[in-house]
Short mmCIF file of C-alpha atoms (C1' of nucleotides) in Angstrom, two decimals:
data_model
loop_
_atom_site.label_atom_id
_atom_site.label_comp_id
_atom_site.label_asym_id
_atom_site.label_seq_id
_atom_site.Cartn_x
_atom_site.Cartn_y
_atom_site.Cartn_z
CA MET A 12 17.26 31.43 -12.76
CA THR A 13 15.57 32.57 -9.63
CA ARG A 14 14.87 29.79 -7.19
CA ALA A 15 12.61 31.72 -4.86
CA GLY A 16 9.32 30.77 -3.29
CA ARG A 17 8.05 29.03 -0.22
CA PRO A 18 9.54 25.54 0.11
CA ARG A 19 7.27 22.53 0.07
CA GLY A 20 6.26 21.34 3.45
CA PHE A 21 5.99 17.69 2.48
CA VAL A 22 8.04 14.86 1.01
CA GLU A 23 6.33 13.73 -2.15
CA ALA A 24 7.07 10.05 -1.63
CA GLN A 25 5.45 10.17 1.80
CA VAL A 26 2.33 11.81 0.41
CA ILE A 27 2.10 9.26 -2.39
CA GLY A 28 2.58 6.47 0.13
CA GLY A 29 -0.08 7.76 2.48
CA ALA A 30 -2.57 8.35 -0.31
CA ARG A 31 -1.79 4.92 -1.75
CA ASP A 32 -2.69 3.28 1.54
CA VAL A 33 -6.03 5.08 1.57
CA PHE A 34 -6.89 4.17 -2.02
CA TRP A 35 -5.60 0.65 -1.47
CA LEU A 36 -7.90 0.08 1.48
CA ARG A 37 -11.02 1.95 0.43
CA GLY A 38 -10.81 2.06 -3.36
CA TYR A 39 -11.04 5.19 -5.46
CA ALA A 40 -14.66 6.30 -5.10
CA ALA A 41 -14.94 5.59 -1.38
CA SER A 42 -11.81 7.59 -0.57
CA SER A 43 -12.89 11.12 0.25
CA LEU A 44 -10.66 14.15 0.09
CA ARG A 45 -11.02 14.22 3.86
CA ASP A 46 -9.51 10.74 4.13
CA LEU A 47 -6.65 11.87 1.92
CA THR A 48 -5.95 15.03 3.86
CA GLU A 49 -5.82 13.07 7.10
CA ALA A 50 -3.52 10.43 5.65
CA THR A 51 -1.15 12.80 3.87
CA GLY A 52 -1.18 15.88 6.10
CA LEU A 53 -1.97 18.02 3.08
CA LEU A 54 -5.05 20.20 2.84
CA PRO A 55 -7.39 20.06 -0.15
CA GLY A 56 -5.86 23.13 -1.76
CA SER A 57 -2.38 21.67 -1.62
CA ILE A 58 -3.53 18.38 -3.11
CA TYR A 59 -5.19 20.28 -5.91
CA SER A 60 -2.25 22.60 -6.65
CA SER A 61 0.43 19.94 -6.26
CA PHE A 62 -1.17 16.93 -7.91
CA GLY A 63 -4.16 18.25 -9.84
CA GLY A 64 -6.98 16.67 -7.90
CA LYS A 65 -8.13 13.35 -6.50
CA ARG A 66 -8.02 11.51 -9.79
CA ASP A 67 -4.48 12.49 -10.70
CA LEU A 68 -3.30 11.65 -7.20
CA PHE A 69 -4.87 8.22 -7.56
CA VAL A 70 -3.07 7.59 -10.84
CA ARG A 71 0.21 8.53 -9.18
CA THR A 72 -0.42 6.10 -6.32
CA LEU A 73 -1.40 3.35 -8.75
CA GLU A 74 1.81 3.88 -10.70
CA ASP A 75 3.70 3.69 -7.42
CA TYR A 76 2.02 0.39 -6.60
CA ALA A 77 2.66 -0.95 -10.11
CA ALA A 78 6.35 -0.14 -9.71
CA GLY A 79 6.36 -2.32 -6.60
CA ALA A 80 4.74 -5.12 -8.58
CA ARG A 81 7.42 -4.85 -11.24
CA GLN A 82 10.06 -5.15 -8.55
CA ALA A 83 8.35 -8.28 -7.23
CA ALA A 84 8.41 -9.67 -10.77
CA ASP A 85 12.13 -9.00 -11.05
CA GLU A 86 12.76 -10.79 -7.77
CA LEU A 87 10.80 -13.77 -9.03
CA ARG A 88 12.90 -13.81 -12.18
CA ALA A 89 16.16 -13.74 -10.25
CA ALA A 90 15.24 -16.09 -7.42
CA ALA A 91 17.02 -19.39 -6.92
CA PRO A 92 15.68 -21.87 -6.18
CA ALA A 93 12.73 -20.72 -8.22
CA LEU A 94 9.88 -22.90 -6.99
CA PRO A 95 10.04 -21.79 -3.33
CA ALA A 96 10.04 -18.19 -4.55
CA ILE A 97 6.92 -18.84 -6.62
CA ARG A 98 5.27 -20.44 -3.62
CA ALA A 99 6.26 -17.52 -1.39
CA PHE A 100 4.75 -15.13 -3.93
CA LEU A 101 1.43 -16.98 -3.86
CA VAL A 102 1.39 -17.50 -0.10
CA GLY A 103 2.17 -13.81 0.23
CA ALA A 104 -1.33 -13.03 -0.96
CA VAL A 105 -2.77 -15.21 1.81
CA ASP A 106 -0.50 -13.69 4.45
CA ALA A 107 -1.32 -10.17 3.29
CA ALA A 108 -5.00 -10.85 3.85
CA ARG A 109 -4.23 -12.00 7.39
CA VAL A 110 -1.88 -9.14 8.30
CA SER A 111 -3.78 -6.36 6.49
CA PRO A 112 -7.40 -7.42 6.15
CA GLY A 113 -9.49 -5.70 3.53
CA ARG A 114 -6.70 -4.44 1.31
CA GLY A 115 -6.05 -7.18 -1.20
CA CYS A 116 -4.02 -6.24 -4.28
CA MET A 117 -4.43 -2.67 -5.43
CA LEU A 118 -4.11 -3.76 -9.07
CA GLY A 119 -6.95 -6.24 -8.75
CA ASN A 120 -9.02 -3.82 -6.69
CA THR A 121 -8.63 -1.17 -9.38
CA ALA A 122 -9.45 -3.66 -12.11
CA VAL A 123 -12.69 -4.53 -10.35
CA GLU A 124 -13.69 -1.00 -9.44
CA LEU A 125 -13.08 1.17 -12.45
CA LEU A 126 -11.63 -0.52 -15.44
CA PRO A 127 -14.41 -0.41 -18.02
CA GLU A 128 -14.48 3.35 -18.16
CA ASP A 129 -10.95 4.34 -17.24
CA ASP A 130 -8.35 3.81 -19.96
CA THR A 131 -5.48 5.34 -17.99
CA ALA A 132 -5.91 3.03 -15.03
CA ARG A 133 -6.56 0.06 -17.29
CA GLU A 134 -3.24 0.53 -19.06
CA ILE A 135 -1.33 0.73 -15.78
CA VAL A 136 -3.00 -2.43 -14.48
CA ARG A 137 -2.61 -4.27 -17.78
CA LYS A 138 1.09 -3.52 -17.91
CA ALA A 139 1.64 -4.50 -14.28
CA PHE A 140 -0.20 -7.80 -14.84
CA HIS A 141 2.02 -8.50 -17.82
CA ASP A 142 5.13 -7.74 -15.77
CA LEU A 143 4.03 -10.19 -13.12
CA GLU A 144 3.15 -12.79 -15.72
CA ASP A 145 6.59 -12.44 -17.32
CA GLY A 146 8.30 -12.77 -13.96
CA LEU A 147 6.29 -15.87 -13.15
CA ALA A 148 7.04 -17.37 -16.56
CA ALA A 149 10.77 -16.80 -16.12
CA ALA A 150 10.64 -18.37 -12.67
CA LEU A 151 8.75 -21.37 -14.06
CA VAL A 152 11.40 -21.85 -16.74
CA ASN A 153 14.10 -21.68 -14.08
CA ALA A 154 12.22 -24.24 -12.02
CA GLN A 155 11.95 -26.50 -15.04
CA GLN A 156 15.68 -26.27 -15.68
CA ASP A 157 16.36 -27.24 -12.09
CA GLY A 158 13.94 -30.15 -12.26
CA GLU A 159 11.60 -28.67 -9.68
CA ILE A 160 8.57 -28.89 -11.99
CA ARG A 161 7.63 -30.95 -15.02
CA SER A 162 9.53 -29.93 -18.16
CA ASP A 163 6.73 -30.92 -20.52
CA LEU A 164 4.56 -27.97 -19.48
CA ASP A 165 4.40 -24.68 -21.34
CA ALA A 166 5.57 -21.99 -18.96
CA CYS A 167 3.62 -19.02 -20.35
CA PRO A 168 0.04 -20.26 -19.94
CA HIS A 169 0.97 -21.64 -16.53
CA ALA A 170 2.30 -18.22 -15.58
CA ARG A 171 -1.05 -16.72 -16.59
CA GLN A 172 -2.78 -19.36 -14.50
CA LEU A 173 -0.70 -18.45 -11.46
CA LEU A 174 -1.32 -14.74 -11.97
CA ALA A 175 -5.07 -15.39 -12.04
CA LEU A 176 -4.66 -17.67 -9.02
CA VAL A 177 -2.93 -15.00 -6.94
CA GLN A 178 -5.56 -12.44 -7.87
CA GLY A 179 -8.26 -14.94 -6.98
CA LEU A 180 -6.58 -15.60 -3.65
CA HIS A 181 -6.76 -11.90 -2.86
CA VAL A 182 -10.50 -12.05 -3.57
CA THR A 183 -11.41 -15.30 -1.81
CA ALA A 184 -9.22 -14.46 1.18
CA ARG A 185 -11.60 -11.59 1.96
CA ALA A 186 -14.36 -14.07 2.74
CA GLU A 187 -12.30 -16.99 4.03
CA ALA A 188 -11.46 -16.90 7.71
CA ASP A 189 -8.98 -19.79 7.70
CA PRO A 190 -5.68 -19.00 5.93
CA HIS A 191 -4.59 -22.64 5.96
CA ARG A 192 -7.30 -23.60 3.51
CA LEU A 193 -5.87 -21.12 1.02
CA VAL A 194 -2.29 -22.22 1.58
CA ASP A 195 -3.51 -25.73 0.84
CA ALA A 196 -4.95 -24.45 -2.43
CA VAL A 197 -1.57 -22.93 -3.31
CA ASP A 198 0.22 -26.19 -2.56
CA ALA A 199 -2.35 -28.11 -4.58
CA ALA A 200 -1.72 -25.91 -7.59
CA LEU A 201 2.06 -26.29 -7.29
CA ASP A 202 1.98 -30.02 -6.51
CA ALA A 203 0.21 -30.60 -9.81
CA LEU A 204 3.25 -29.09 -11.56
CA ARG A 205 5.81 -31.32 -9.85
CA PRO A 206 7.36 -34.24 -11.71
CA ILE A 207 5.80 -37.63 -11.01
CA VAL A 208 8.20 -39.69 -8.94
CA MET B 3 -58.81 -10.41 7.60
CA THR B 4 -59.21 -7.66 5.05
CA ARG B 5 -56.96 -7.91 2.02
CA ALA B 6 -57.63 -4.45 0.68
CA GLY B 7 -55.26 -1.82 -0.66
CA ARG B 8 -53.74 -0.70 -3.92
CA PRO B 9 -52.02 -3.57 -5.72
CA ARG B 10 -48.31 -3.45 -6.41
CA GLY B 11 -47.42 -2.07 -9.77
CA PHE B 12 -44.27 -4.20 -10.17
CA VAL B 13 -43.17 -7.79 -10.20
CA GLU B 14 -40.67 -8.26 -7.41
CA ALA B 15 -38.45 -10.64 -9.35
CA GLN B 16 -38.13 -8.12 -12.17
CA VAL B 17 -37.18 -5.34 -9.75
CA ILE B 18 -34.59 -7.56 -8.07
CA GLY B 19 -33.21 -8.53 -11.46
CA GLY B 20 -32.95 -4.96 -12.68
CA ALA B 21 -31.35 -3.75 -9.48
CA ARG B 22 -28.98 -6.72 -9.52
CA ASP B 23 -27.72 -5.75 -12.95
CA VAL B 24 -27.03 -2.21 -11.76
CA PHE B 25 -25.17 -3.33 -8.62
CA TRP B 26 -23.37 -6.03 -10.60
CA LEU B 27 -22.03 -3.53 -13.11
CA ARG B 28 -21.32 -0.51 -10.95
CA GLY B 29 -20.87 -1.95 -7.48
CA TYR B 30 -22.75 -0.84 -4.40
CA ALA B 31 -21.43 2.66 -3.69
CA ALA B 32 -21.35 3.81 -7.31
CA SER B 33 -24.97 2.78 -7.89
CA SER B 34 -27.14 5.82 -7.22
CA LEU B 35 -30.81 5.69 -6.38
CA ARG B 36 -31.32 7.36 -9.74
CA ASP B 37 -29.66 4.41 -11.50
CA LEU B 38 -31.89 2.07 -9.56
CA THR B 39 -35.09 3.95 -10.30
CA GLU B 40 -34.27 3.94 -14.01
CA ALA B 41 -33.43 0.24 -14.04
CA THR B 42 -36.39 -0.91 -11.95
CA GLY B 43 -39.11 1.59 -12.87
CA LEU B 44 -39.69 2.24 -9.17
CA LEU B 45 -39.40 5.67 -7.62
CA PRO B 46 -37.31 6.31 -4.50
CA GLY B 47 -40.33 6.20 -2.23
CA SER B 48 -41.39 2.80 -3.50
CA ILE B 49 -37.90 1.40 -3.12
CA TYR B 50 -37.84 2.64 0.42
CA SER B 51 -41.28 1.39 1.40
CA SER B 52 -40.99 -1.94 -0.40
CA PHE B 53 -37.40 -2.92 0.31
CA GLY B 54 -36.21 -0.62 3.07
CA GLY B 55 -33.62 1.37 1.19
CA LYS B 56 -30.61 0.97 -1.05
CA ARG B 57 -28.69 -1.24 1.30
CA ASP B 58 -31.47 -3.76 1.86
CA LEU B 59 -32.20 -3.87 -1.85
CA PHE B 60 -28.54 -4.66 -2.46
CA VAL B 61 -28.60 -7.52 0.01
CA ARG B 62 -31.65 -8.93 -1.75
CA THR B 63 -29.92 -8.76 -5.14
CA LEU B 64 -26.78 -10.35 -3.72
CA GLU B 65 -28.83 -13.21 -2.31
CA ASP B 66 -30.45 -13.59 -5.70
CA TYR B 67 -27.04 -13.80 -7.33
CA ALA B 68 -25.80 -16.26 -4.70
CA ALA B 69 -28.79 -18.49 -5.42
CA GLY B 70 -27.66 -18.60 -9.05
CA ALA B 71 -24.18 -19.57 -7.93
CA ARG B 72 -25.59 -22.42 -5.85
CA GLN B 73 -27.46 -23.65 -8.89
CA ALA B 74 -24.24 -23.58 -10.91
CA ALA B 75 -22.59 -25.61 -8.15
CA ASP B 76 -25.38 -28.20 -8.31
CA GLU B 77 -24.98 -28.48 -12.06
CA LEU B 78 -21.25 -29.05 -11.60
CA ARG B 79 -21.98 -31.78 -9.08
CA ALA B 80 -24.41 -33.56 -11.41
CA ALA B 81 -22.50 -33.14 -14.66
CA ALA B 82 -21.19 -36.12 -16.60
CA PRO B 83 -18.61 -36.17 -17.90
CA ALA B 84 -17.28 -34.01 -15.12
CA LEU B 85 -14.05 -32.58 -16.52
CA PRO B 86 -15.64 -30.80 -19.52
CA ALA B 87 -18.18 -29.29 -17.14
CA ILE B 88 -15.38 -27.99 -14.92
CA ARG B 89 -13.66 -26.55 -17.95
CA ALA B 90 -16.89 -24.93 -19.13
CA PHE B 91 -17.34 -23.38 -15.71
CA LEU B 92 -13.88 -21.82 -15.85
CA VAL B 93 -14.11 -20.75 -19.48
CA GLY B 94 -17.48 -19.23 -18.62
CA ALA B 95 -15.68 -16.54 -16.65
CA VAL B 96 -13.62 -15.66 -19.71
CA ASP B 97 -16.65 -15.62 -21.99
CA ALA B 98 -18.64 -13.51 -19.55
CA ALA B 99 -15.92 -10.88 -19.65
CA ARG B 100 -16.11 -10.82 -23.45
CA VAL B 101 -19.91 -10.74 -23.69
CA SER B 102 -20.55 -8.43 -20.72
CA PRO B 103 -17.43 -6.34 -20.14
CA GLY B 104 -16.98 -4.73 -16.78
CA ARG B 105 -19.30 -6.96 -14.76
CA GLY B 106 -17.16 -9.83 -13.55
CA CYS B 107 -18.61 -11.96 -10.74
CA MET B 108 -20.88 -10.13 -8.33
CA LEU B 109 -19.61 -12.25 -5.45
CA GLY B 110 -16.01 -11.31 -6.14
CA ASN B 111 -16.94 -7.69 -6.80
CA THR B 112 -18.73 -7.51 -3.48
CA ALA B 113 -15.84 -9.20 -1.70
CA VAL B 114 -13.46 -6.59 -3.06
CA GLU B 115 -15.69 -3.58 -2.47
CA LEU B 116 -17.18 -3.94 0.97
CA LEU B 117 -16.29 -7.03 2.87
CA PRO B 118 -14.18 -5.76 5.75
CA GLU B 119 -17.00 -3.75 7.27
CA ASP B 120 -20.12 -5.57 6.12
CA ASP B 121 -20.86 -8.78 7.97
CA THR B 122 -24.15 -9.46 6.19
CA ALA B 123 -22.63 -9.34 2.73
CA ARG B 124 -19.56 -11.26 3.88
CA GLU B 125 -21.69 -14.15 5.09
CA ILE B 126 -23.61 -14.34 1.81
CA VAL B 127 -20.38 -14.31 -0.19
CA ARG B 128 -18.63 -16.77 2.11
CA LYS B 129 -21.49 -19.22 1.86
CA ALA B 130 -21.72 -18.90 -1.92
CA PHE B 131 -17.98 -19.47 -2.24
CA HIS B 132 -18.30 -22.61 -0.13
CA ASP B 133 -21.17 -23.84 -2.30
CA LEU B 134 -19.07 -23.38 -5.42
CA GLU B 135 -16.10 -25.04 -3.77
CA ASP B 136 -18.20 -28.03 -2.77
CA GLY B 137 -19.62 -28.34 -6.28
CA LEU B 138 -16.15 -28.20 -7.78
CA ALA B 139 -14.86 -30.79 -5.30
CA ALA B 140 -17.70 -33.16 -6.14
CA ALA B 141 -17.02 -32.72 -9.83
CA LEU B 142 -13.31 -33.38 -9.29
CA VAL B 143 -14.12 -36.61 -7.43
CA ASN B 144 -16.40 -37.65 -10.29
CA ALA B 145 -13.63 -36.88 -12.77
CA GLN B 146 -11.21 -38.95 -10.74
CA GLN B 147 -13.59 -41.91 -10.70
CA ASP B 148 -13.89 -41.67 -14.47
CA GLY B 149 -10.13 -41.46 -14.90
CA GLU B 150 -10.25 -37.96 -16.35
CA ILE B 151 -7.81 -36.59 -13.77
CA ARG B 152 -5.14 -38.05 -11.53
CA SER B 153 -6.55 -40.06 -8.64
CA ASP B 154 -3.61 -39.28 -6.33
CA LEU B 155 -4.72 -35.66 -5.86
CA ASP B 156 -6.80 -34.40 -2.97
CA ALA B 157 -10.01 -32.99 -4.45
CA CYS B 158 -10.81 -30.38 -1.77
CA PRO B 159 -7.71 -28.20 -1.97
CA HIS B 160 -7.83 -28.46 -5.75
CA ALA B 161 -11.44 -27.28 -5.66
CA ARG B 162 -10.32 -24.27 -3.62
CA GLN B 163 -7.59 -23.65 -6.16
CA LEU B 164 -10.10 -23.69 -9.01
CA LEU B 165 -12.46 -21.37 -7.13
CA ALA B 166 -9.62 -18.88 -6.64
CA LEU B 167 -8.67 -19.36 -10.28
CA VAL B 168 -12.13 -18.52 -11.57
CA GLN B 169 -12.29 -15.44 -9.35
CA GLY B 170 -8.86 -14.42 -10.60
CA LEU B 171 -10.00 -14.89 -14.18
CA HIS B 172 -12.84 -12.46 -13.57
CA VAL B 173 -10.27 -9.95 -12.32
CA THR B 174 -7.54 -10.39 -14.92
CA ALA B 175 -10.05 -10.55 -17.77
CA ARG B 176 -10.90 -6.91 -17.06
CA ALA B 177 -7.42 -5.86 -18.15
CA GLU B 178 -6.69 -8.57 -20.72
CA ALA B 179 -7.92 -7.87 -24.22
CA ASP B 180 -7.26 -11.34 -25.65
CA PRO B 181 -9.62 -14.04 -24.32
CA HIS B 182 -7.52 -16.82 -25.81
CA ARG B 183 -4.69 -16.14 -23.42
CA LEU B 184 -7.03 -16.76 -20.52
CA VAL B 185 -8.51 -19.90 -22.04
CA ASP B 186 -4.94 -21.13 -22.38
CA ALA B 187 -4.47 -20.49 -18.68
CA VAL B 188 -7.56 -22.57 -17.92
CA ASP B 189 -6.32 -25.43 -20.05
CA ALA B 190 -2.90 -25.21 -18.43
CA ALA B 191 -4.46 -25.57 -14.99
CA LEU B 192 -6.56 -28.56 -16.07
CA ASP B 193 -3.81 -30.24 -18.07
CA ALA B 194 -1.70 -30.36 -14.94
CA LEU B 195 -4.40 -32.47 -13.33
CA ARG B 196 -4.61 -35.04 -16.12
CA PRO B 197 -3.01 -38.46 -15.68
CA ILE B 198 0.42 -38.89 -17.21
CA VAL B 199 0.14 -41.16 -20.24
"C1'" DA C 10 -71.15 4.97 -2.58
"C1'" DC C 11 -68.29 4.85 1.40
"C1'" DT C 12 -64.45 3.34 4.29
"C1'" DG C 13 -60.10 1.38 5.41
"C1'" DT C 14 -55.84 -0.14 3.59
"C1'" DT C 15 -51.94 -0.30 0.72
"C1'" DC C 16 -49.09 1.50 -2.74
"C1'" DT C 17 -47.18 5.38 -5.62
"C1'" DT C 18 -45.68 9.89 -6.44
"C1'" DG C 19 -42.31 13.57 -6.50
"C1'" DA C 20 -40.55 17.24 -3.99
"C1'" DT C 21 -37.82 18.17 0.08
"C1'" DT C 22 -34.21 17.64 3.53
"C1'" DG C 23 -29.85 17.41 5.68
"C1'" DG C 24 -25.41 15.99 4.53
"C1'" DT C 25 -21.19 15.08 1.90
"C1'" DC C 26 -18.63 15.32 -2.05
"C1'" DG C 27 -14.67 17.20 -5.19
"C1'" DG C 28 -13.06 21.31 -6.83
"C1'" DC C 29 -11.74 25.97 -6.29
"C1'" DC C 30 -9.87 30.46 -4.74
"C1'" DA C 31 -8.20 34.55 -2.38
"C1'" DA C 32 -5.37 35.71 1.27
"C1'" DA C 33 -1.53 34.59 4.32
"C1'" DA C 34 2.97 32.52 5.00
"C1'" DA C 35 7.65 31.37 3.79
"C1'" DT C 36 11.44 31.48 1.16
"C1'" DA C 37 15.39 33.47 -2.40
"C1'" DT C 38 17.12 37.33 -4.60
"C1'" DG C 39 18.45 42.22 -5.39
"C1'" DC D 22 14.73 45.67 3.85
"C1'" DA D 23 11.88 45.16 -0.36
"C1'" DT D 24 10.25 42.38 -4.00
"C1'" DA D 25 9.05 38.36 -6.60
"C1'" DT D 26 7.81 33.66 -6.37
"C1'" DT D 27 5.94 29.59 -4.54
"C1'" DT D 28 3.27 27.05 -1.22
"C1'" DT D 29 -0.15 26.63 2.36
"C1'" DT D 30 -4.38 27.65 4.43
"C1'" DG D 31 -9.24 26.93 5.27
"C1'" DG D 32 -13.46 28.19 3.98
"C1'" DC D 33 -16.84 28.34 0.04
"C1'" DC D 34 -19.47 26.50 -3.94
"C1'" DG D 35 -22.66 24.01 -6.84
"C1'" DA D 36 -23.78 19.27 -7.49
"C1'" DC D 37 -25.27 15.08 -6.08
"C1'" DC D 38 -26.49 11.75 -2.67
"C1'" DA D 39 -29.76 8.58 0.21
"C1'" DA D 40 -33.60 9.00 2.82
"C1'" DT D 41 -38.03 10.76 4.04
"C1'" DC D 42 -42.84 12.10 3.98
"C1'" DA D 43 -47.34 13.95 3.07
"C1'" DA D 44 -50.64 13.82 -0.42
"C1'" DG D 45 -52.79 11.37 -4.10
"C1'" DA D 46 -54.21 6.97 -6.38
"C1'" DA D 47 -56.00 2.26 -6.64
"C1'" DC D 48 -57.90 -1.36 -4.84
"C1'" DA D 49 -61.29 -4.86 -1.43
"C1'" DG D 50 -64.95 -5.16 1.52
"C1'" DT D 51 -69.44 -3.32 3.35
#
DNA sequence: ACTGTTCTTGATTGGTCGGCCAAAAATATG
DNA sequence: CATATTTTTGGCCGACCAATCAAGAACAGT
């Protein structure tokens, strides 16, 4: 086996990361090849020959982001105590809007921008949402076992509620200047789950 | 004062409505002037001379949509009994995703697509979100007075929670095939507010 | 019928887009 | 060094975009 040829001048993970930040901030359609070349250091020809074009590069970055979401779900599942971890996950959406305005969650952004017509992206987002929902459900069960929340509640639908809540926080945070109001909303949602004293 | 001149060949409300449906479905950037001419019956020149261009037409449609949201908020405020009206408002997001896939809420869509850089749109969305939040808070107070939900909860942060929840439902519904799972999430959120028997 | 005004028409314009390609550059191997 | 292989380079292409504008059309008033 000959192993000849010019070596690649880039680290793939860095290119994916740079492109992901562009798509994350601007969305798919509004990200031009020029934006991508500036963010990755690659020229259009290299993007085309190495990844197959803008669309394929986007799918790669979305998969990269979804892998991060799965990791967050695993951390939720393993966290102890569970309730503070759930709260940190929700408040994280509010903090992200403050630290990095205009980005939100790339899964939700993709769902809003191009999910009716794009089956590939839909499947990635659907699976990532399910991973997060499962992680939240496991954390809720752990919290129930530790007496942090009411044990008479069904964990699965509440996990779906919290997933929708965190996606909604990413959306409303874009128009809400005061982060405290959103943290209050998080605490309201979690207080309603606590046992009555 | 002379009132001469060729009469307009369109009804403004119909044009706004047609353009709103295009922007609602595709978003701002992905809506081409061609889409708009087909949906409104106007040609590019008329759009330009009558509304000032794509951007101004979008702002008009967004204001139209925001007016509908304010009306929904008023109906929430006046509804009796209040809790079923709140539930219907939330379930409406799930039903909308089933009946009209890929549209979601135009306020949330706009927030996700272009709010960092667009102050005009941000203000419209921010105000509409506040209207909805106020309507939800009033409905929650009414529900508390009627004993439908716990009276020890603070209505305002819970209204913000429900606003984020409904926006999140619009997002997650785009990737979730089964509406029942989302209705269960709505009921989970509302059950947690009910008084303990 | 004539004039002034307003609206509509549809082609044009300048610009940007994603995709593509041929040549140059950079390596490993013989 | 010579060759084969792979990557990079940077400009080019047709397509589409929003915006514009000059000419035509449809009215009210005189």
